[in-house]
CSV table of C-alpha atoms in Angstrom, one decimal:
chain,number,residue,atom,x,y,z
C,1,UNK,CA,-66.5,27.3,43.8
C,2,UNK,CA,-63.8,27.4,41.0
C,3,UNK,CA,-64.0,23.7,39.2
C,4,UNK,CA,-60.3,22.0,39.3
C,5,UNK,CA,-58.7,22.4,36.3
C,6,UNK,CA,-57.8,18.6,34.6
C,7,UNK,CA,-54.3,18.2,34.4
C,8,UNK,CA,-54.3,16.6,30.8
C,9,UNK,CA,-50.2,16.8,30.6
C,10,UNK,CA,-48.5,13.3,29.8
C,11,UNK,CA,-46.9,11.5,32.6
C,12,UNK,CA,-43.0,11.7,32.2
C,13,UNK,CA,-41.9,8.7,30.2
C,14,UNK,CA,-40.1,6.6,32.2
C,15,UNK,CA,-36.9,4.2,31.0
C,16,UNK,CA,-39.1,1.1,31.5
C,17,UNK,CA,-41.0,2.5,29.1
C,18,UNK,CA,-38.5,2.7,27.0
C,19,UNK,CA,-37.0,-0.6,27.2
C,20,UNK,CA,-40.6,-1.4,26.4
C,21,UNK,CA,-40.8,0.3,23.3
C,22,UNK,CA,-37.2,-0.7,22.2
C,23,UNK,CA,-38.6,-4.3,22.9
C,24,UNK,CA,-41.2,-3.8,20.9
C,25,UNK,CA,-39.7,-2.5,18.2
C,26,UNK,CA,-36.8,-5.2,17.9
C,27,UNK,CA,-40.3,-7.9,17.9
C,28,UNK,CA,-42.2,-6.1,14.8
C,29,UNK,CA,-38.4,-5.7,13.3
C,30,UNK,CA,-38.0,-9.8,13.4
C,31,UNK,CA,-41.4,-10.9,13.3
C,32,UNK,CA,-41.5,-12.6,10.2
C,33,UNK,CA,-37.5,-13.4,10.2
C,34,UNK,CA,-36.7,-17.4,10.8
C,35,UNK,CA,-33.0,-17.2,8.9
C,36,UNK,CA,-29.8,-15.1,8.1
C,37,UNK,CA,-31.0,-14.6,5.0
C,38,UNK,CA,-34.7,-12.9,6.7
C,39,UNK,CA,-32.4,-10.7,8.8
C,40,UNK,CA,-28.7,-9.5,6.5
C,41,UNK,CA,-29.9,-10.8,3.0
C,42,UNK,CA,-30.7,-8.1,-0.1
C,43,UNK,CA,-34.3,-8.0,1.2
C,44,UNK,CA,-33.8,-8.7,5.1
C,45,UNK,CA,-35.1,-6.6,7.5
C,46,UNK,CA,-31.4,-5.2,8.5
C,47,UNK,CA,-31.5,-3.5,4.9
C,48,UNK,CA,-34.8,-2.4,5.0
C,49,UNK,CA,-34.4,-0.5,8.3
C,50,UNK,CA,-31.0,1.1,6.4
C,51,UNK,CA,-33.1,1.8,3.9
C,52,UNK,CA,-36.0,3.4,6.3
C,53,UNK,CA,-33.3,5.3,8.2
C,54,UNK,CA,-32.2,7.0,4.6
C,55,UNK,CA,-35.3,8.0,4.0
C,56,UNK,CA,-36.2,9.5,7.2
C,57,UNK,CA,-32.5,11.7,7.2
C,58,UNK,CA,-33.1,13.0,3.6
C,59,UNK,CA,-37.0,14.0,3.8
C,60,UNK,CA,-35.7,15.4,7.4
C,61,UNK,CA,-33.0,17.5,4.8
C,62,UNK,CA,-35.1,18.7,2.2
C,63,UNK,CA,-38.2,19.5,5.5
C,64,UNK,CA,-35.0,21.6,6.4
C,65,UNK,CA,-33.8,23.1,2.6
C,66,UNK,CA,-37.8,23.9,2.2
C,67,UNK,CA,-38.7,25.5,5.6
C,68,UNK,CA,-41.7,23.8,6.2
C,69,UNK,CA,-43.3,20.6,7.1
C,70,UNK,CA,-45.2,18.5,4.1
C,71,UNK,CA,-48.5,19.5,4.2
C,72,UNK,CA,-47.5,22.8,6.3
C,73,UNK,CA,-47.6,26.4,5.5
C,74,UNK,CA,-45.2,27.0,3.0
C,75,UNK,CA,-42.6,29.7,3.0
C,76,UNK,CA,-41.6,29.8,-0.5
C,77,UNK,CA,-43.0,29.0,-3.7
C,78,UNK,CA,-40.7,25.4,-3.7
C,79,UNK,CA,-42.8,22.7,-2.6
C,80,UNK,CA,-41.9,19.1,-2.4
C,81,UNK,CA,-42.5,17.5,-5.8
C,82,UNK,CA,-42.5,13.4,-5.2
C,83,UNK,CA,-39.7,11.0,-5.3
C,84,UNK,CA,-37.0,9.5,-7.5
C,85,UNK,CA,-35.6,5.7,-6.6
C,86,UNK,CA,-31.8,4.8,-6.4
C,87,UNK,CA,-29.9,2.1,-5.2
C,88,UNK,CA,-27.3,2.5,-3.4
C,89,UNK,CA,-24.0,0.7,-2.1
C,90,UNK,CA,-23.5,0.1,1.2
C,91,UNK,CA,-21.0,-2.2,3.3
C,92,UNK,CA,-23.8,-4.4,3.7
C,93,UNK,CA,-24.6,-4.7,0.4
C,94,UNK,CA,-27.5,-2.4,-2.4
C,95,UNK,CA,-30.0,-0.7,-0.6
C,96,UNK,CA,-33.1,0.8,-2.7
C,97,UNK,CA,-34.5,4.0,-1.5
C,98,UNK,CA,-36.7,7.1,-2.3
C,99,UNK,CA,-35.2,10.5,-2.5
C,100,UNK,CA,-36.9,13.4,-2.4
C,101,UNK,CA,-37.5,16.0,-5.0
C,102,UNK,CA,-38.3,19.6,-5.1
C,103,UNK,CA,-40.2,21.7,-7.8
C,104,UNK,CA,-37.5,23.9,-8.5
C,105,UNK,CA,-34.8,21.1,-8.0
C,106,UNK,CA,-32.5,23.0,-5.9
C,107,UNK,CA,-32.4,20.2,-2.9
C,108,UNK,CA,-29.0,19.0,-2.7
C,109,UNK,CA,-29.1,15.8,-0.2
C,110,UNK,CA,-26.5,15.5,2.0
C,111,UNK,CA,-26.7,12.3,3.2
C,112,UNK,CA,-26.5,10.8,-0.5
C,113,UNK,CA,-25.8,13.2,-2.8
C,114,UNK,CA,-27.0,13.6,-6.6
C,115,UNK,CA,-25.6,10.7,-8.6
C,116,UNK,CA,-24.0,9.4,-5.8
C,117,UNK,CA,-24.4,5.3,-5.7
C,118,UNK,CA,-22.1,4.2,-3.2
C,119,UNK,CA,-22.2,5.5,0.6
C,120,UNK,CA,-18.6,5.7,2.4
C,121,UNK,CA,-17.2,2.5,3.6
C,122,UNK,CA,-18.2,1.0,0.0
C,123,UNK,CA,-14.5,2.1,-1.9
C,124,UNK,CA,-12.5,1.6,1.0
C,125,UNK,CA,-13.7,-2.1,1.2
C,126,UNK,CA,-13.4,-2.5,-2.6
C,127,UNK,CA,-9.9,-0.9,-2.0
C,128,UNK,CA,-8.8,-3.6,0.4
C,129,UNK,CA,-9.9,-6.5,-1.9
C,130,UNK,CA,-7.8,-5.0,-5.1
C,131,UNK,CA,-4.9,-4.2,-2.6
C,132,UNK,CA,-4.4,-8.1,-2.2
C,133,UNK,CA,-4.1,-8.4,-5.5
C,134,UNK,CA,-8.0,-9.7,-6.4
C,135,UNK,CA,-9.4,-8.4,-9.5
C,136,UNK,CA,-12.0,-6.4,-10.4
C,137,UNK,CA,-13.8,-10.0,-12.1
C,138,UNK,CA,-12.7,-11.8,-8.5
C,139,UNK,CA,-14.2,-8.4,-6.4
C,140,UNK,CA,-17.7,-8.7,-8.5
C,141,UNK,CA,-17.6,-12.4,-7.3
C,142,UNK,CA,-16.8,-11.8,-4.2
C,143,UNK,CA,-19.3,-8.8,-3.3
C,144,UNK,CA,-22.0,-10.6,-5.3
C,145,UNK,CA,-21.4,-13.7,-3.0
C,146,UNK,CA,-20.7,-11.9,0.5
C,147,UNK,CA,-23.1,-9.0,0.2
C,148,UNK,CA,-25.6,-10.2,-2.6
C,149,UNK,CA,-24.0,-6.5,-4.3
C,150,UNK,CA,-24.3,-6.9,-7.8
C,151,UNK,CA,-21.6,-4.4,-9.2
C,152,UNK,CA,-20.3,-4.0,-12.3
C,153,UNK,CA,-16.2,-4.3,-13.0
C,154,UNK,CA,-16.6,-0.5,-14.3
C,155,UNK,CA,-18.0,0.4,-11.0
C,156,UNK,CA,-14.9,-1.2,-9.2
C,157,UNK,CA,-12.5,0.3,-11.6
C,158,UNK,CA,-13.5,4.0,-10.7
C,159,UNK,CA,-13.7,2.8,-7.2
C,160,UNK,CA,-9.8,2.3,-7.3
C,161,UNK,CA,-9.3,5.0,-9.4
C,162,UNK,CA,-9.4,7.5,-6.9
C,163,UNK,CA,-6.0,6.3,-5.5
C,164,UNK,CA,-4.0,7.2,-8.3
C,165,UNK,CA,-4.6,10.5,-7.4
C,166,UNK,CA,-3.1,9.5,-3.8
C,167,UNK,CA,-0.3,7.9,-5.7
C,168,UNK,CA,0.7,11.1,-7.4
C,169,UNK,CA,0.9,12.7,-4.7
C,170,UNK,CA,3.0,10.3,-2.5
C,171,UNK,CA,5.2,9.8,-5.5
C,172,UNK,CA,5.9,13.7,-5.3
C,173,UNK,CA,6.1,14.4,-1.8
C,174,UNK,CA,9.0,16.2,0.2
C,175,UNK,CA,11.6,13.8,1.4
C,176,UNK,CA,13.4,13.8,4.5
C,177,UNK,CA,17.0,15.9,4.0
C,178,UNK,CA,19.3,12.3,4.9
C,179,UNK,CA,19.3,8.5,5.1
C,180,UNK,CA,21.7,6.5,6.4
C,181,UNK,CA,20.5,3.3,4.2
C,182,UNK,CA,18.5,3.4,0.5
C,183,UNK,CA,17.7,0.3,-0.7
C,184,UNK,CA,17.2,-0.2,-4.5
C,185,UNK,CA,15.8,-2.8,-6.6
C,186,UNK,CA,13.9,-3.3,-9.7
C,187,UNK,CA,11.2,-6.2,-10.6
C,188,UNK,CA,9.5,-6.9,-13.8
C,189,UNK,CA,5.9,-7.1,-14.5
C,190,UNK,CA,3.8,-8.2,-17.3
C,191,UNK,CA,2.1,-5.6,-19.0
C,192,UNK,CA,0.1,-4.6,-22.2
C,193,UNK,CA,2.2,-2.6,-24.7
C,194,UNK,CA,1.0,-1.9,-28.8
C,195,UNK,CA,-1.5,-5.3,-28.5
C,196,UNK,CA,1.9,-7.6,-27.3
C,197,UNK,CA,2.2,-8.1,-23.6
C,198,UNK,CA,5.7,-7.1,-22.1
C,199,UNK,CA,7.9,-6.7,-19.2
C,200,UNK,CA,8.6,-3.8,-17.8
C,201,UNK,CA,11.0,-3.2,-14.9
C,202,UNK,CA,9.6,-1.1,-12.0
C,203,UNK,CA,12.2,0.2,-10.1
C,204,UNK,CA,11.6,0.6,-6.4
C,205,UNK,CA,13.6,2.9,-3.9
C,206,UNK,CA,13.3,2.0,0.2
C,207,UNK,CA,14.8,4.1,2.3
C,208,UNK,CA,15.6,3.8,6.2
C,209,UNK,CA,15.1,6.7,7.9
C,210,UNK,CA,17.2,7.8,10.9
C,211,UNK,CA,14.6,7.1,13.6
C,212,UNK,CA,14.9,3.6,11.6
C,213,UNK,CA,11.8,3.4,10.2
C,214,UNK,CA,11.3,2.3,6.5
C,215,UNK,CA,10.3,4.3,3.5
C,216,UNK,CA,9.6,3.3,0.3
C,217,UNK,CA,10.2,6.9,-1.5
C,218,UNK,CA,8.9,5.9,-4.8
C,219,UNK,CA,8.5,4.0,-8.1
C,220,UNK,CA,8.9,4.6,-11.6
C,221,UNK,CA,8.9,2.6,-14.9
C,222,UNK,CA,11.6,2.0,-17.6
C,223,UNK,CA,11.7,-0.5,-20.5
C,224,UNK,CA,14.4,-2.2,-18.5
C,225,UNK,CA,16.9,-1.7,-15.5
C,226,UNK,CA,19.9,0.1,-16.9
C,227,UNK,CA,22.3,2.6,-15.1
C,228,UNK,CA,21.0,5.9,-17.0
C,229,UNK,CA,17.7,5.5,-15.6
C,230,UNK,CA,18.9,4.8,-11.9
C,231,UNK,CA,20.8,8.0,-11.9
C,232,UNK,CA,17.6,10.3,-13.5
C,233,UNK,CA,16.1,8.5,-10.1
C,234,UNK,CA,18.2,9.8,-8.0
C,235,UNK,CA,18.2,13.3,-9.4
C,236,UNK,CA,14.5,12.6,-8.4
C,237,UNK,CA,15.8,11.9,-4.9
C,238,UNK,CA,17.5,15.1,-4.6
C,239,UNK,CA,15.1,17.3,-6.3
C,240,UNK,CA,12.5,15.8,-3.4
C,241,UNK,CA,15.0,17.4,-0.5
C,242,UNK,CA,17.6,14.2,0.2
C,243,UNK,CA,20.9,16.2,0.9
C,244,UNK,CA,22.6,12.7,1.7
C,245,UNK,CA,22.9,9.2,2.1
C,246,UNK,CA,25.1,7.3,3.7
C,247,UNK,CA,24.8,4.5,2.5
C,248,UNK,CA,23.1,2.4,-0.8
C,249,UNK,CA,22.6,-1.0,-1.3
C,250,UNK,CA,22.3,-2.2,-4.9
C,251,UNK,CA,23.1,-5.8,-6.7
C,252,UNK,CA,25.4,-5.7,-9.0
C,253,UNK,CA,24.3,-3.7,-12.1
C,254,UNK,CA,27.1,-2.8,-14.7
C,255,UNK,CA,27.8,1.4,-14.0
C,256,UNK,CA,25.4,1.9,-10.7
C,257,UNK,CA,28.8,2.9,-9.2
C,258,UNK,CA,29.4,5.7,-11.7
C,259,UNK,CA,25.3,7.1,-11.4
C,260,UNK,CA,25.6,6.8,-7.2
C,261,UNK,CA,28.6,8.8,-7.2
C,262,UNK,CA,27.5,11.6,-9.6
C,263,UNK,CA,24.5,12.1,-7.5
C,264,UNK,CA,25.7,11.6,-4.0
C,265,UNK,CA,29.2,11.5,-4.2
C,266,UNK,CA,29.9,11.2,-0.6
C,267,UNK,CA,27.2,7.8,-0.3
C,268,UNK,CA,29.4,4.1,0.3
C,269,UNK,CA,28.0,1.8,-2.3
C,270,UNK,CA,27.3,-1.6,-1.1
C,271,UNK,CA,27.1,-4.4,-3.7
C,272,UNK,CA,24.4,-7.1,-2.6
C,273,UNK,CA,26.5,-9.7,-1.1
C,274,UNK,CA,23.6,-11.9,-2.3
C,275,UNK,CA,23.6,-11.3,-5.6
C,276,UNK,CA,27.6,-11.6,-5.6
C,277,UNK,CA,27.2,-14.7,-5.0
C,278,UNK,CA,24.4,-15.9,-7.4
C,279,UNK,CA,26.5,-14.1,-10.0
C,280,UNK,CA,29.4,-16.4,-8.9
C,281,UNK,CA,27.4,-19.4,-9.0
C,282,UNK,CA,26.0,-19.2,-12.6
C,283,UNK,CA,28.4,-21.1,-14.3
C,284,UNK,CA,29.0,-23.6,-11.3
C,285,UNK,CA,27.5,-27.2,-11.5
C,286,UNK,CA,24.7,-28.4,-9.1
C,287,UNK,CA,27.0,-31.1,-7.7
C,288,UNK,CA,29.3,-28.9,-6.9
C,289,UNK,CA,27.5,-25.4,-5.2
C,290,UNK,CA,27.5,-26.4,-1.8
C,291,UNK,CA,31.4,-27.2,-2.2
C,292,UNK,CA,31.4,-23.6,-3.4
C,293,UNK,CA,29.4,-21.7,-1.3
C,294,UNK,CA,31.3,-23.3,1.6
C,295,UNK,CA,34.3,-21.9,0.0
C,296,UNK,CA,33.3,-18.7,0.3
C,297,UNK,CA,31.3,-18.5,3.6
C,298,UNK,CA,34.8,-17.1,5.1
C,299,UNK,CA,35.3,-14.6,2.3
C,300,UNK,CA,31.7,-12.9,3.4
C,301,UNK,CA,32.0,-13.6,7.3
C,302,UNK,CA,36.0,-12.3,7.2
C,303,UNK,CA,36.5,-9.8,10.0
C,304,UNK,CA,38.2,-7.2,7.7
C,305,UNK,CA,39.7,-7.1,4.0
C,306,UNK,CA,42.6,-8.1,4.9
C,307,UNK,CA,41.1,-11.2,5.9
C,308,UNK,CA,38.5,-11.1,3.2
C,309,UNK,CA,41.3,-11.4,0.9
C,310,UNK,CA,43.0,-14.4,2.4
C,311,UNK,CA,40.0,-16.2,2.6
C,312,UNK,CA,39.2,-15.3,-1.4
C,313,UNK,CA,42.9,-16.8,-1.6
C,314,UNK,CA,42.4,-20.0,-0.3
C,315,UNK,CA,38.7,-20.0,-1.8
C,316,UNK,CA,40.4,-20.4,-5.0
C,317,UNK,CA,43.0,-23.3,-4.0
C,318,UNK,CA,40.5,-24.9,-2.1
C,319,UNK,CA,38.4,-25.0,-5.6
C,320,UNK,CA,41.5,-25.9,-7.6
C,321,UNK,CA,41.1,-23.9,-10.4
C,322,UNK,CA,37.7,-25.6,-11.3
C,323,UNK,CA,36.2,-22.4,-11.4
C,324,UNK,CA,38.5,-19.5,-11.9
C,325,UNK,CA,34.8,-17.7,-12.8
C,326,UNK,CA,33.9,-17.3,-9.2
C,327,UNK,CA,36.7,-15.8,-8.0
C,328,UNK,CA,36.9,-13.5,-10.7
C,329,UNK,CA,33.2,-12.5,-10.4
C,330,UNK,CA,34.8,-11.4,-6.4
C,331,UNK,CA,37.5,-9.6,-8.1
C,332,UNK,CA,35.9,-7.5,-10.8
C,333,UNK,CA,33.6,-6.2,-8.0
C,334,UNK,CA,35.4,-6.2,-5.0
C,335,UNK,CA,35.8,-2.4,-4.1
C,336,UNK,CA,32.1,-2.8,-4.4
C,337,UNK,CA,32.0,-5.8,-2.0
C,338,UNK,CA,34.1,-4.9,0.6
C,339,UNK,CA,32.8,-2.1,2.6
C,340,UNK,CA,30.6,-3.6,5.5
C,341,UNK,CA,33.4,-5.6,6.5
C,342,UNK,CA,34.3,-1.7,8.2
C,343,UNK,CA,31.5,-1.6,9.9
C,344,UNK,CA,30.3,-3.5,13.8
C,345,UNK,CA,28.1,-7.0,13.2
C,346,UNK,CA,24.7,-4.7,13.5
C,347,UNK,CA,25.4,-2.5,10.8
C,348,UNK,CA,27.1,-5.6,8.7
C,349,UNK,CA,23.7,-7.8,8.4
C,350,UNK,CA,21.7,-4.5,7.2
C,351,UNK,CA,24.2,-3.5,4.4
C,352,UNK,CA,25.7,-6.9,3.1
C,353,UNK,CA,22.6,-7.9,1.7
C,354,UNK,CA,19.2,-6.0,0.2
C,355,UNK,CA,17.2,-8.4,1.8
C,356,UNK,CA,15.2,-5.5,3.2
C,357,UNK,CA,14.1,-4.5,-0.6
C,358,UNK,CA,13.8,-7.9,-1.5
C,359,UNK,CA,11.5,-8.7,1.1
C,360,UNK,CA,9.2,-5.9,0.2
C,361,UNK,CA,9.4,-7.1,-3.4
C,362,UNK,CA,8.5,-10.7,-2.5
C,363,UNK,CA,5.3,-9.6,-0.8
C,364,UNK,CA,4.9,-7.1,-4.1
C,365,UNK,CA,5.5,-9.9,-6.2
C,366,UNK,CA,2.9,-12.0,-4.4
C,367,UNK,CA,-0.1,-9.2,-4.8
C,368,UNK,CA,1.0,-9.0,-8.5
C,369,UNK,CA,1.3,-12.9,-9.2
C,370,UNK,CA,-2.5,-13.4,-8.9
C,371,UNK,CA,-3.1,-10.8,-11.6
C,372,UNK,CA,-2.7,-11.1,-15.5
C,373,UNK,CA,-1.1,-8.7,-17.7
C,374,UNK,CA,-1.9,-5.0,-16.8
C,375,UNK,CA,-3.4,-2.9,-19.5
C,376,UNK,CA,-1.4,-0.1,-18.6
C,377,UNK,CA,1.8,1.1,-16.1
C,378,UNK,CA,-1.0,3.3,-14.3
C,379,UNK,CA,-2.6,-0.1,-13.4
C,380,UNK,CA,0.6,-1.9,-12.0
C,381,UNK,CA,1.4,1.7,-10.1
C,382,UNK,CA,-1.9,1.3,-8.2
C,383,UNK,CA,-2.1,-2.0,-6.8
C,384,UNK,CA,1.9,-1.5,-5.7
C,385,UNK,CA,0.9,1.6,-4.0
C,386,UNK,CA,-2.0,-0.4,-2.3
C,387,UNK,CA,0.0,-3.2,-1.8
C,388,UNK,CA,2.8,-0.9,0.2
C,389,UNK,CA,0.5,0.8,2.4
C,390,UNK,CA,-0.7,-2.8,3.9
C,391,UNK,CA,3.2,-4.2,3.8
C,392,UNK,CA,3.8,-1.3,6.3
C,393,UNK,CA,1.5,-2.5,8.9
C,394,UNK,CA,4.0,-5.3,9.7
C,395,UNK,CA,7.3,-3.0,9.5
C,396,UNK,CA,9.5,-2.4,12.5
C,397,UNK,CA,12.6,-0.6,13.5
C,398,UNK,CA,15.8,-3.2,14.1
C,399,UNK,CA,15.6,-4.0,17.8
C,400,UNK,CA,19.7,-2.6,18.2
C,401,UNK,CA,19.2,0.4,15.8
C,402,UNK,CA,19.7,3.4,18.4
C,403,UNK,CA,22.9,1.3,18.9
C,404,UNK,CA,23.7,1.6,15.3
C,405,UNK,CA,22.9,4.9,15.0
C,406,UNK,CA,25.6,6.0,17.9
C,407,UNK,CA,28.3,4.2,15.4
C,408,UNK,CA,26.9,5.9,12.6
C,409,UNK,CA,27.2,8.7,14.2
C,410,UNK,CA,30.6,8.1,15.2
C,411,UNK,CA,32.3,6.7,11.2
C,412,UNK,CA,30.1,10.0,9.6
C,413,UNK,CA,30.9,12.3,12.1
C,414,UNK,CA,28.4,15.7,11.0
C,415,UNK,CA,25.8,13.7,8.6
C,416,UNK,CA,23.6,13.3,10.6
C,417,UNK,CA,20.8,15.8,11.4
C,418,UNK,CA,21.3,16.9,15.1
């Protein structure tokens, strides 16, 4: 009679016994762990098991590069040949670990590759700290103090460095071929020049697209703001694919007229309504400013120019002649002044002002404020490139544009892409 044969196959493993193995791995993982520190410190268990995870993927690659198990039948005169320890970065903080070596030292890990020390996630938080203007002194603090990452101000300099790179690029990119409003500006910032610390104006171009979203097409650097320099910007523009603009917004810098209309002679310069009246102000009294700005309130809230000019008029008999300066500041730039009062309300609050540029250079101004004197213009040119990409988060279209692009439309019939 033919013996039964024993079935000596494992029973199927059921998900009980999983959960029962997960269970008992989670137990060994905390046994010993009472605090925070036990469990997410430098030498918790969460690193540990990061660490063991590493080292399981990379002797899993170089099983792979070798084509053989260690201790197995080898296929190739390369053989494993020990370990080498590195610390790495991590978002959690260092993370010490073995890599594998081969005899012939062709094994190139994937998973942390030669000389790499910092694993992805690392520069991108580093990134967000320097964007908000911290330095790379405040970021060692900080990643020291968070993460128990003890990383040199070197290390978070070529962190950031890589973005420069990503400036470049943004600063050269294809533009769009129109825009009905630019926006430009310049603000000064500290930085080292020869040993002596300087300021240097940074001159910053926003642009509203037609869909209405805003642009900021670039920055550049000059030893100060001057009328030359604007018009080798927009040359810049142009050369970058911008056919036309309808319209750009400015303050009130001596010859911006004559550099506007040599490159875009068909674009309406709007003087900064703003800054017309700061400029009128300057040699007014504190006493008496809110006697003049009430003065002019109807000058800037006329219907037309007609009225504009009425309301200048009696601005000035109103002041009895205390200060011809402010009505003379109006005069000397009032083609400039005058052309949103040809416009409907919508379009009148988005061109009588660069509040839109200013608003973008108060939040600049803010990430730079909490730095010292740059060492260079690359430096300032990085954190303002960082800084723009987290402004834009929290830009919007105007609620009425579609309106305002129908009466666009309609007072520059054809500029307008189809």
């Amino acid at each position: 009679m033919e013996a039964v044969k024993e079935n000596k196959e494992a029973p199927p493993v059921t998900n009980r016994d999983r959960a029962v193995a997960k269970q008992e791995f989670i137990d060994s993982l905390l046994e010993g762990c009472s605090t925070e520190e036990d469990l997410f410190g430098p030498e918790g268990a969460f690193t540990k098991l990061k660490g063991a995870v590493m080292e399981r993927l990379l002797e899993a690659e170089i099983t792979e590069h070798l084509g053989h198990e260690k201790q197995g039948r080898r296929r190739s005169s390369n053989a494993r040949n020990g370990h080498s320890t590195k610390t790495v970065q991590t978002d959690s903080g260092p993370v010490e670990i073995r890599v594998p070596r081969d005899r012939e030292g062709t094994f190139d890990p994937k998973l942390v590759k030669k000389h790499q020390r910092r694993l992805e996630g690392f520069d991108e938080k580093v990134i967000a700290l320097y964007a908000r203007g911290m330095t790379t002194r405040d970021i060692q603090q900080h990643l020291r103090e968070l993460y128990g990452t003890d990383v040199s101000p070197e290390l978070i300099s070529r962190a950031t460095d890589g973005v420069l790179e990503e400036f470049r690029a943004w600063q050269t990119r294809p533009l769009d071929p129109v825009y009905p409003i630019v926006y430009l500006d310049a603000l000064y910032v500290s930085v080292r020049e020869g040993g002596q610390v300087t300021k240097r104006a940074f001159y910053v171009a926003l642009g509203v697209t037609v869909d209405g979203t805003r642009d900021v097409l670039g920055f550049w650097v000059a030893a100060s703001e001057g009328a030359k320099f604007w018009l080798s910007i927009l040359t810049e523009l142009k050369n970058r694919g911008v056919h036309d603009i309808l319209f750009v917004c400015a303050d009130g810098l001596s010859g911006f007229g004559q550099a506007i209309e040599a490159a875009f002679p068909k674009a309406v310069h709007q003087t900064c309504g703003v800054h017309l009246i700061r400029s009128a102000l300057r040699f007014v009294s504190w006493s008496d400013r809110k006697l003049v700005t009430g003065a002019l309130r109807p000058v800037y809230n006329a219907e037309n120019e007609q009225a504009a000019e009425l309301a200048l008029e009696q601005a000035g008999r109103l002041l009895d002649g205390r200060y011809p300066s402010v009505v003379r500041t109006f005069r000397n730039r009032w083609t400039e002044f005058v052309p949103f009062l040809s416009y409907p309300p919508e379009l009148r609050r988005m061109l009588y002002t660069t509040n839109a540029v200013e608003s973008l250079n108060s939040q600049l101004r803010k990430t730079l404020r909490q730095r010292g004197p740059f060492p260079n213009d690359e430096a300032v040119f990085k954190l303002l490139f960082l800084a723009i990409r987290n402004a834009k988060v929290h830009w919007k279209r105007p609620v009425a544009w579609t309106r305002m692009l129908v009466q666009l439309d309609i007072f520059f019939e054809g500029r307008l892409p189809a």
